[in-house]
Short mmCIF file of C-alpha atoms in Angstrom, two decimals:
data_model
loop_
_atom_site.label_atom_id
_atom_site.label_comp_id
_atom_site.label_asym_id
_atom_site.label_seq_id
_atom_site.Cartn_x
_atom_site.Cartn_y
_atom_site.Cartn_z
CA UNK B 51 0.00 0.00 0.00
CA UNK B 52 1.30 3.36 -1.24
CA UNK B 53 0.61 5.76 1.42
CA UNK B 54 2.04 8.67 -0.12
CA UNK B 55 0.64 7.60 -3.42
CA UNK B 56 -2.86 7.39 -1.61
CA UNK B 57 -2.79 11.06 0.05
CA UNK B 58 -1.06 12.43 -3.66
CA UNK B 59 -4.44 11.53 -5.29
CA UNK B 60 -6.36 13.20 -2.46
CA UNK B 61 -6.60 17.33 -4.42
CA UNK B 62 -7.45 15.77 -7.84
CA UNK B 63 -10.45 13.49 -6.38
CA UNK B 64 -11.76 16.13 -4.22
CA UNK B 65 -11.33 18.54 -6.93
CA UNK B 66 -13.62 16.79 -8.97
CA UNK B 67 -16.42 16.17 -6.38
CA UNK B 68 -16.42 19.81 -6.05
CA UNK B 69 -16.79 20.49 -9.57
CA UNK B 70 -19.58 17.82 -9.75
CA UNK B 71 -21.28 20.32 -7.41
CA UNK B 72 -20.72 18.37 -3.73
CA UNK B 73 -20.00 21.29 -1.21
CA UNK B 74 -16.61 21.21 0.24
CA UNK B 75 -17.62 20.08 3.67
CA UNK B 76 -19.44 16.85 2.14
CA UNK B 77 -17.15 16.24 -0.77
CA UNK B 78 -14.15 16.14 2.09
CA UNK B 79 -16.21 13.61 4.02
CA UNK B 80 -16.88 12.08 1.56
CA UNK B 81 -12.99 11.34 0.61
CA UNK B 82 -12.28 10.50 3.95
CA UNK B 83 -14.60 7.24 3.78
CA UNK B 84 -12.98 6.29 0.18
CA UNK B 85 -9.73 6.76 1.38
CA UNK B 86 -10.60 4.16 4.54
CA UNK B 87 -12.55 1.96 1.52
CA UNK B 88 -8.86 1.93 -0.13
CA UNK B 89 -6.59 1.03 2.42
CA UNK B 90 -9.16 -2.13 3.09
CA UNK B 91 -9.47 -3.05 -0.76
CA UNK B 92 -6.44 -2.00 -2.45
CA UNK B 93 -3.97 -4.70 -0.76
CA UNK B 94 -5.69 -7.81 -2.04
CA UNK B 95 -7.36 -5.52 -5.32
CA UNK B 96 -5.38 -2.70 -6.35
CA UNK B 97 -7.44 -0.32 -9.07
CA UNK B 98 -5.81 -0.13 -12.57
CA UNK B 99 -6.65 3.88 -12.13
CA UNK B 100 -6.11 4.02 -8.51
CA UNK B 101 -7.72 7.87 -9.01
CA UNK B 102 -11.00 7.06 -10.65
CA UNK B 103 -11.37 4.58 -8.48
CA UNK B 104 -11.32 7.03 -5.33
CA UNK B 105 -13.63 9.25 -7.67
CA UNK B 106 -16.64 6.64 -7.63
CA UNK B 107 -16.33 5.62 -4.28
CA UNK B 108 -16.09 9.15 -3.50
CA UNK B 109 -19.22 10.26 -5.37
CA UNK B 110 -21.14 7.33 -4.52
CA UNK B 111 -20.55 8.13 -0.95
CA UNK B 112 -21.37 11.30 -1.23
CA UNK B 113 -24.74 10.37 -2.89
CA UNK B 114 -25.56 7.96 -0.16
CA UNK B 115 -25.25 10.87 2.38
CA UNK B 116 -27.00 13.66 0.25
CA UNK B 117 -30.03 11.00 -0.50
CA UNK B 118 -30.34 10.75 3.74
CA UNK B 119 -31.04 14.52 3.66
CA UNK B 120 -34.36 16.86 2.94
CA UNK B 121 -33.46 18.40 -0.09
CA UNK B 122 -35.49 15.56 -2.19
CA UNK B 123 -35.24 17.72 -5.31
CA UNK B 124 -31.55 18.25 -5.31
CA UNK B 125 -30.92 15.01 -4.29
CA UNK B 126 -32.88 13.42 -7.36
CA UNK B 127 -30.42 15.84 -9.59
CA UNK B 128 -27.46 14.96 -8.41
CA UNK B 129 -28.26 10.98 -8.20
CA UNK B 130 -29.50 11.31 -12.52
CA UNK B 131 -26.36 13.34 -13.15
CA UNK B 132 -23.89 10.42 -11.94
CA UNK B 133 -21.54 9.63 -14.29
CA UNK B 134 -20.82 6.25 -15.41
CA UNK B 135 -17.74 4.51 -15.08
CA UNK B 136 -14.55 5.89 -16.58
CA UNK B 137 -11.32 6.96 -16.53
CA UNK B 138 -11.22 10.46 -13.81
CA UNK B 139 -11.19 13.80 -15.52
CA UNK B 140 -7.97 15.20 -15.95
CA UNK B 141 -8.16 18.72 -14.66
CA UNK B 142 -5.90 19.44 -12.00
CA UNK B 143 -7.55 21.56 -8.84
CA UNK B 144 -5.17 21.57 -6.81
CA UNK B 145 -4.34 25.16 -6.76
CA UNK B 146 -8.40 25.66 -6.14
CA UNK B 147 -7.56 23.58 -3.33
CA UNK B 148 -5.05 25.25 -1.83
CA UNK B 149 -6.51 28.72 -2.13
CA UNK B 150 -9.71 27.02 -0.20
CA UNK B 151 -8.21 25.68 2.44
CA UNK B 152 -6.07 29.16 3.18
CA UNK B 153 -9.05 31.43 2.58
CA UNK B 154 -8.86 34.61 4.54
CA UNK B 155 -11.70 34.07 6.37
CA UNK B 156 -10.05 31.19 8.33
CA UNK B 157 -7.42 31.91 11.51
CA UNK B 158 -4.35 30.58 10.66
CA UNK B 159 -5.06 27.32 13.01
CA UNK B 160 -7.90 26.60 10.97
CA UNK B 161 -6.20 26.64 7.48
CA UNK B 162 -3.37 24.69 8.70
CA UNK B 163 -5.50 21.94 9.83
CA UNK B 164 -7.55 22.10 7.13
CA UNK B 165 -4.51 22.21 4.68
CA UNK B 166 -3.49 18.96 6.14
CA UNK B 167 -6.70 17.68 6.48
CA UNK B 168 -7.94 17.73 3.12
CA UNK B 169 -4.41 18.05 0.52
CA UNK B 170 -2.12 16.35 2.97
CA UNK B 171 -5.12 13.29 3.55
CA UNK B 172 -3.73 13.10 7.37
CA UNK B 173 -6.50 11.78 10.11
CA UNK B 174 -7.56 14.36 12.53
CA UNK B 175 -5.99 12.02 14.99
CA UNK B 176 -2.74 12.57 13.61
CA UNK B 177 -3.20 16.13 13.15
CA UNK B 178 -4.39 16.36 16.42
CA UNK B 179 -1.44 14.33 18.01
CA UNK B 180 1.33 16.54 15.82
CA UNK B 181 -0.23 19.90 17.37
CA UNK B 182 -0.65 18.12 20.86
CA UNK B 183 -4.51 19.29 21.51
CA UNK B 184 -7.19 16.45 21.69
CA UNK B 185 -8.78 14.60 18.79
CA UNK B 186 -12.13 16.03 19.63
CA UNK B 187 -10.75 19.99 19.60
CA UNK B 188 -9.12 18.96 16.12
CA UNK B 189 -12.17 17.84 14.88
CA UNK B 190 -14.52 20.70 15.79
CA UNK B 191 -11.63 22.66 14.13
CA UNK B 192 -11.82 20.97 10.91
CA UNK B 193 -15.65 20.98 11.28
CA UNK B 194 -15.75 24.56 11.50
CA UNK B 195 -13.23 25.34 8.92
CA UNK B 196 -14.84 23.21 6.46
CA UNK B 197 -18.38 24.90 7.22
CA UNK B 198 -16.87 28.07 6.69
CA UNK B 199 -15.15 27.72 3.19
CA UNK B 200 -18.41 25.81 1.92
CA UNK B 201 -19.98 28.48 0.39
CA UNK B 202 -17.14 30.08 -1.20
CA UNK B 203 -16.56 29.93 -5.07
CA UNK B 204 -14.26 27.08 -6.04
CA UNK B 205 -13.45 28.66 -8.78
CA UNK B 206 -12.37 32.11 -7.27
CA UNK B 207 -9.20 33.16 -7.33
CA UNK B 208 -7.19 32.82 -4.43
CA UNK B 209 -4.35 34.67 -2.78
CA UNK B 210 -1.11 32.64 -3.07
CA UNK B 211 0.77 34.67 0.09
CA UNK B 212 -1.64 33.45 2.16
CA UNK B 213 -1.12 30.17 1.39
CA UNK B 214 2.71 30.05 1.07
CA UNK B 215 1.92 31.64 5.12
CA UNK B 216 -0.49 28.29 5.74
CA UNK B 217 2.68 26.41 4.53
CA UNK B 218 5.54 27.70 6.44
CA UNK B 219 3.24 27.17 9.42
CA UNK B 220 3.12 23.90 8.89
CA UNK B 221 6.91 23.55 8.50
CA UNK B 222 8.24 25.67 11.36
CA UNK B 223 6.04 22.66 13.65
CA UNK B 224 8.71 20.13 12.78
CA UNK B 225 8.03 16.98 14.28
CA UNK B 226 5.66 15.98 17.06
CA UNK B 227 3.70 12.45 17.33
CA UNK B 228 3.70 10.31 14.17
CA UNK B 229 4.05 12.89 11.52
CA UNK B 230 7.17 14.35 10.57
CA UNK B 231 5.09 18.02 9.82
CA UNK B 232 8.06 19.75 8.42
CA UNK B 233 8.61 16.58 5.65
CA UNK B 234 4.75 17.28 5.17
CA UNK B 235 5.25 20.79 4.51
CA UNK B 236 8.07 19.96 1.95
CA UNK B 237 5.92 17.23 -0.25
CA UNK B 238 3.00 19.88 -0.03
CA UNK B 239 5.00 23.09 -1.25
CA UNK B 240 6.47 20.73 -4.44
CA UNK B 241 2.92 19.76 -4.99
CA UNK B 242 2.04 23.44 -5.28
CA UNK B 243 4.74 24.53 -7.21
CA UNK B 244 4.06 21.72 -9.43
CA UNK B 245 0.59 23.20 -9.96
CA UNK B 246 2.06 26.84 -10.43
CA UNK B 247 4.84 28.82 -11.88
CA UNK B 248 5.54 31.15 -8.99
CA UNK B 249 9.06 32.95 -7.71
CA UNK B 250 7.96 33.02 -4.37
CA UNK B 251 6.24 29.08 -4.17
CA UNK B 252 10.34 27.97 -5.33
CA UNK B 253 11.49 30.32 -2.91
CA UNK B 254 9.64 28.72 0.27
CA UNK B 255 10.37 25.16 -1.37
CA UNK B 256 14.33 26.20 -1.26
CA UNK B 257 14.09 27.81 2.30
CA UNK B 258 12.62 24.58 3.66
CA UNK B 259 15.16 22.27 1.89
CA UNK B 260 18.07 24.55 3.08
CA UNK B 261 16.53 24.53 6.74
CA UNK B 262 15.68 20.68 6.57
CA UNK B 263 19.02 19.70 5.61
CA UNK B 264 20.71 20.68 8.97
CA UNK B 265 18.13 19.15 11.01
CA UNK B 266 20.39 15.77 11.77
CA UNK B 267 23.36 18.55 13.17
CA UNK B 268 20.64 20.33 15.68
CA UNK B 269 20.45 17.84 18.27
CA UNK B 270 22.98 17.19 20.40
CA UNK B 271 22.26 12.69 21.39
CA UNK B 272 20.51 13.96 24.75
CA UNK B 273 18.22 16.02 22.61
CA UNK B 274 19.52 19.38 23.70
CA UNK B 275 20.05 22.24 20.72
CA UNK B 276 23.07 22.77 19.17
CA UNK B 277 23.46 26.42 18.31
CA UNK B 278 24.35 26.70 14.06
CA UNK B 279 28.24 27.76 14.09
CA UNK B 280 29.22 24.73 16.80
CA UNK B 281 27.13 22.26 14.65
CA UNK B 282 28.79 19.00 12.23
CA UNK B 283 28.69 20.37 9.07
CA UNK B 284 29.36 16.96 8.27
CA UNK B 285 26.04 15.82 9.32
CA UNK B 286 24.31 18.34 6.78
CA UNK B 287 22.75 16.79 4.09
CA UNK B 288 24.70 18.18 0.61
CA UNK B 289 22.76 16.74 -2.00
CA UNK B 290 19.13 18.64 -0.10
CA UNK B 291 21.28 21.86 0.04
CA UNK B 292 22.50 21.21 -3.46
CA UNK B 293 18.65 21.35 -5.11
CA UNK B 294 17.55 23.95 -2.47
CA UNK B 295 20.33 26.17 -3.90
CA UNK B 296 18.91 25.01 -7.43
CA UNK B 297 16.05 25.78 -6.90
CA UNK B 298 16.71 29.15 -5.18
CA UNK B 299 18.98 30.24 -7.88
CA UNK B 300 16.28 29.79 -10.98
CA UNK B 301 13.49 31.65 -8.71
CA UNK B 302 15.83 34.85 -7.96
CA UNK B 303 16.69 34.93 -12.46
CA UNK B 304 12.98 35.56 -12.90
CA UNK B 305 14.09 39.02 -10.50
CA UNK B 306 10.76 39.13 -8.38
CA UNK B 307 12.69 39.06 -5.03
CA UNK B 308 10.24 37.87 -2.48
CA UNK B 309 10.63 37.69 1.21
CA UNK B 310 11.05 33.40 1.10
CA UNK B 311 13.35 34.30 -1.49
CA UNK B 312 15.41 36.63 0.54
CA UNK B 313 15.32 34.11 3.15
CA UNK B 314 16.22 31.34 1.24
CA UNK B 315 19.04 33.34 -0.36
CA UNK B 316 20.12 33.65 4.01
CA UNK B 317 20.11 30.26 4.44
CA UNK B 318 21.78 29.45 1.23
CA UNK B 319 24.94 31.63 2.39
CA UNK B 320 25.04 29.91 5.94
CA UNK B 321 24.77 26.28 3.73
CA UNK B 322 27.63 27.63 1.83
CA UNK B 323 29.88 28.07 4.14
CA UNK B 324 32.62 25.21 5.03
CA UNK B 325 32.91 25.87 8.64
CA UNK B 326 31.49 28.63 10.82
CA UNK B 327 34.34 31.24 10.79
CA UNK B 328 34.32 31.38 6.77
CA UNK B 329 30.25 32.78 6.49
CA UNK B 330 29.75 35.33 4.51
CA UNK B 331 28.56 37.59 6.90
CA UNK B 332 28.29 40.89 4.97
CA UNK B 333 26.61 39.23 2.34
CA UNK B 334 24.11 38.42 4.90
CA UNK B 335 23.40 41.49 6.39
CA UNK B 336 22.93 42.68 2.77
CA UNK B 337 20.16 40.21 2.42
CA UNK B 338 18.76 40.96 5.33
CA UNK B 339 18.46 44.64 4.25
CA UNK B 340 16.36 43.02 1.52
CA UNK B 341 14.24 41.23 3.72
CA UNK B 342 13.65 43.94 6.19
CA UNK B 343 12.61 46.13 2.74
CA UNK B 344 10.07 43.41 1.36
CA UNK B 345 8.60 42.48 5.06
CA UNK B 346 9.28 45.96 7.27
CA UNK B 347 9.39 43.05 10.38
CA UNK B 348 10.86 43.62 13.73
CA UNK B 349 11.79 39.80 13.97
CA UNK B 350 13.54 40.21 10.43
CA UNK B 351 15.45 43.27 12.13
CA UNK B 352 16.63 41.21 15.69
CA UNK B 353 17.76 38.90 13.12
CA UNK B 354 20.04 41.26 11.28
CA UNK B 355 21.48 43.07 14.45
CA UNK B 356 23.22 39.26 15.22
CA UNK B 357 24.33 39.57 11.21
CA UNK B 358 25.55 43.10 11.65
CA UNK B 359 27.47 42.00 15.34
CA UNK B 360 29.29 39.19 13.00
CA UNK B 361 30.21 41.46 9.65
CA UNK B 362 31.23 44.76 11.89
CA UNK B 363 31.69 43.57 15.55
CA UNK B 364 28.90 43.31 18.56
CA UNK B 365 29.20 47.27 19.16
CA UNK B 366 27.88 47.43 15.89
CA UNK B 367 25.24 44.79 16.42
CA UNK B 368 24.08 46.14 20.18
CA UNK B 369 23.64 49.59 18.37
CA UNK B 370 21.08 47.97 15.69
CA UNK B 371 19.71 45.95 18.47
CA UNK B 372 19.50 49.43 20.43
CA UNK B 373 16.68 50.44 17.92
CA UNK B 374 14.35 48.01 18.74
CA UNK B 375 11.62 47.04 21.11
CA UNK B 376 13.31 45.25 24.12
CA UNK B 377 9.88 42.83 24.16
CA UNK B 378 10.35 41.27 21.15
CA UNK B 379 10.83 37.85 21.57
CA UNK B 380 14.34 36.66 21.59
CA UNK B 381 15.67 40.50 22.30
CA UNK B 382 17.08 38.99 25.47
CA UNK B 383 18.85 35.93 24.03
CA UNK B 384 19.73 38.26 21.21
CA UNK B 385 21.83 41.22 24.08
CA UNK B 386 23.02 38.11 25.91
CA UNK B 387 25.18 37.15 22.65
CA UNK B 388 25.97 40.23 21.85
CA UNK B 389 27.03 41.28 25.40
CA UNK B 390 28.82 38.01 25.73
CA UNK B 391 30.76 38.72 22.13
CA UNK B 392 31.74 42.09 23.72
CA UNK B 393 33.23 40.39 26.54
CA UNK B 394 30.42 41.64 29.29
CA UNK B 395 30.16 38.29 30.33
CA UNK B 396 27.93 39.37 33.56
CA UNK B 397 25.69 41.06 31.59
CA UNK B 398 25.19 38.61 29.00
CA UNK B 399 24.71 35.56 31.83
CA UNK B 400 21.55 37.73 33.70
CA UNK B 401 20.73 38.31 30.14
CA UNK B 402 21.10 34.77 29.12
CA UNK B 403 18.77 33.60 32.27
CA UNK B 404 15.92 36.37 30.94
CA UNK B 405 15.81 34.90 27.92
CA UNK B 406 15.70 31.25 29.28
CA UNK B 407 12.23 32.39 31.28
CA UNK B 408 11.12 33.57 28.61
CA UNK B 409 11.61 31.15 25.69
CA UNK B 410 8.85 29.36 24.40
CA UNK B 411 10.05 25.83 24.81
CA UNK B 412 11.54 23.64 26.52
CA UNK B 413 14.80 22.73 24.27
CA UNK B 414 15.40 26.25 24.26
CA UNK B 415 14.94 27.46 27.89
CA UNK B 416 17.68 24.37 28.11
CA UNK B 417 20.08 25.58 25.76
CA UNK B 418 19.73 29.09 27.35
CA UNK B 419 19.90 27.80 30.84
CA UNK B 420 23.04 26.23 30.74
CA UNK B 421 24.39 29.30 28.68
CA UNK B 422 24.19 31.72 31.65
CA UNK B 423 25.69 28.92 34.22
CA UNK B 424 28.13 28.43 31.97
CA UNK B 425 28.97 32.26 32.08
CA UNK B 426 28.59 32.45 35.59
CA UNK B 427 30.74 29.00 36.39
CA UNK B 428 33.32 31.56 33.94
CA UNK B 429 33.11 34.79 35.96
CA UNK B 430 33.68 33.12 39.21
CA UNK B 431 37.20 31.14 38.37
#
């Protein structure tokens, strides 16, 4: 049984049970109960068209449920306007698909479970074990978020931002319970840039690959985080950077910078460096003055002020850093580095300990933790 190959098919089929005139709500539903048909059938029978397969047992579910309702008229319609047997339509909805299930009207919780609900073809069980809220919360979260994009258009046009947003959502979860979410963001973001020619979609599909490929080097064995410049290059995998740099480098030749662009373009320059010491840290900063152009963020701006402490020294960087709001998150861990760099050690370790009570997990309250003892073990030799 081809799992992937299973939740692949799962855009096209509901796609066309849309188009058939199902409302999204139903024609999800009614998926869901021919992708559980499938994984009971298809061992011992697998379908010559394993899509029009999931197509009739999609619609004929579908029919069963909308022939249980009161809408007699409708109902008769829909059950004389089956189609017979064939091969599926080949129209590709994806993109419809992913506009839907990132509509504006949704909060971003919504669209990411409904993103993964409905084009990823995970259970709410899963999704509800990878965001680690109960199955029952999940599911009135779906329920709701399939209610609400019901009644809009299929056919509308959607806003692509918002779902390239939906997407890095997904990714910047990681891994929890059974699903591996960032690997799930990854196989969705080349299924949408397979269904459109966008700078920005390759740019996000780079920035993941260049961020996924140092994910073996961020754990230390006991699980703790191991800051970028101290990690095993070694460990990085080349041939993900390689295409992520690929990939990167045909989006920015079409010369509609983007902010996943930009950020990709970070990342690449980090990937491209052989150890630590030998990053391009001007370069960076540059970028970042991109970045901070395209998105006018405060995070993108803590971000540079570490750059700008590498390329011109931490003066430099605790000046930038001097320009923005000390409650942004991270500001703390930010000083502490810079102080530290600037050999305030005693600053930086009370600085180091803010930031551990205020980090927003455990791994990194950890990491920052045994930063400031190790400053203060330092300060007391």
């Amino acid at each position: 049984m081809d799992e992937l190959l299973l939740r692949s098919l799962i855009p096209g089929v509901l796609g066309v049970l849309v188009r058939r005139g199902a409302d999204f709500a139903a024609a999800e539903d009614a998926v869901q109960d021919a992708l559980i048909e499938a994984v009971r059938v298809w061992p011992d029978s697998p379908p010559r068209d394993p899509k029009a397969w999931l197509v009739t047992v999609a619609w004929r579910r579908f029919l069963d449920a909308t022939r249980a309702d009161t809408a007699r008229r409708r109902r008769e319609e829909l059950v004389e306007e089956e189609p017979g047997p064939g091969p599926a339509p080949g129209a590709d909805d994806t993109l419809q698909l992913y506009f839907l299930c990132a509509h504006p009207s949704l909060t971003p919780s919504s669209a990411v479970a409904l993103t993964l609900r409905a084009i990823g073809g995970l259970t709410t069980r899963q999704i509800a074990q990878a965001y680690l809220v109960p199955e029952a919360t999940m599911a009135q979260r779906i329920s709701r978020a399939k209610r609400t994009v019901s009644g809009v258009p299929f056919d509308r046009p959607g806003d692509v931002s918002t779902v390239l947003r939906v997407l890095y959502l997904v990714f910047n979860e990681g891994y929890s319970g059974d699903v591996d979410l960032a690997a799930e963001a990854i196989r969705l973001t080349r299924q949408l840039a397979a269904a459109i020619d966008h700078p920005e979609v390759a740019g996000l599909l780079a920035l993941m690959l260049l961020h996924h490929a140092r994910r073996a080097a961020r754990t230390a064995p006991d699980g703790s985080l191991v800051p970028l410049a101290e990690q095993d290059r070694g460990r990085w995998d080349t041939g993900v950077i390689a295409e992520g740099v690929r990939i990167l480098q045909a989006a920015l030749a079409r010369d509609r910078l983007g902010e996943y662009q930009a950020q990709a373009a970070i990342a690449a320059l980090h990937a491209d460096a052989p150890a630590a010491p030998e990053t391009d840290w001007v370069q960076i900063v540059e970028w970042y003055d991109e970045l901070a152009g395209l998105t006018d963020s405060p995070v993108v701006r803590l971000n540079r002020a570490v750059a700008v402490g590498e390329a011109d020294g931490p003066r430099a960087g605790l000046a930038a850093l001097a320009e923005l709001d000390g409650a942004l998150p991270r500001y703390a861990a930010v000083a502490a580095y810079l102080h530290e760099r600037d050999g305030d050690l005693g600053t930086a370790a009370q600085l180091y300990a803010e930031a551990a009570r205020k980090a927003p997990n455990l791994a990194e309250r950890d990491h920052l933790t045994r930063q400031a003892a190790r400053l203060n073990s330092r300060s007391q030799q």
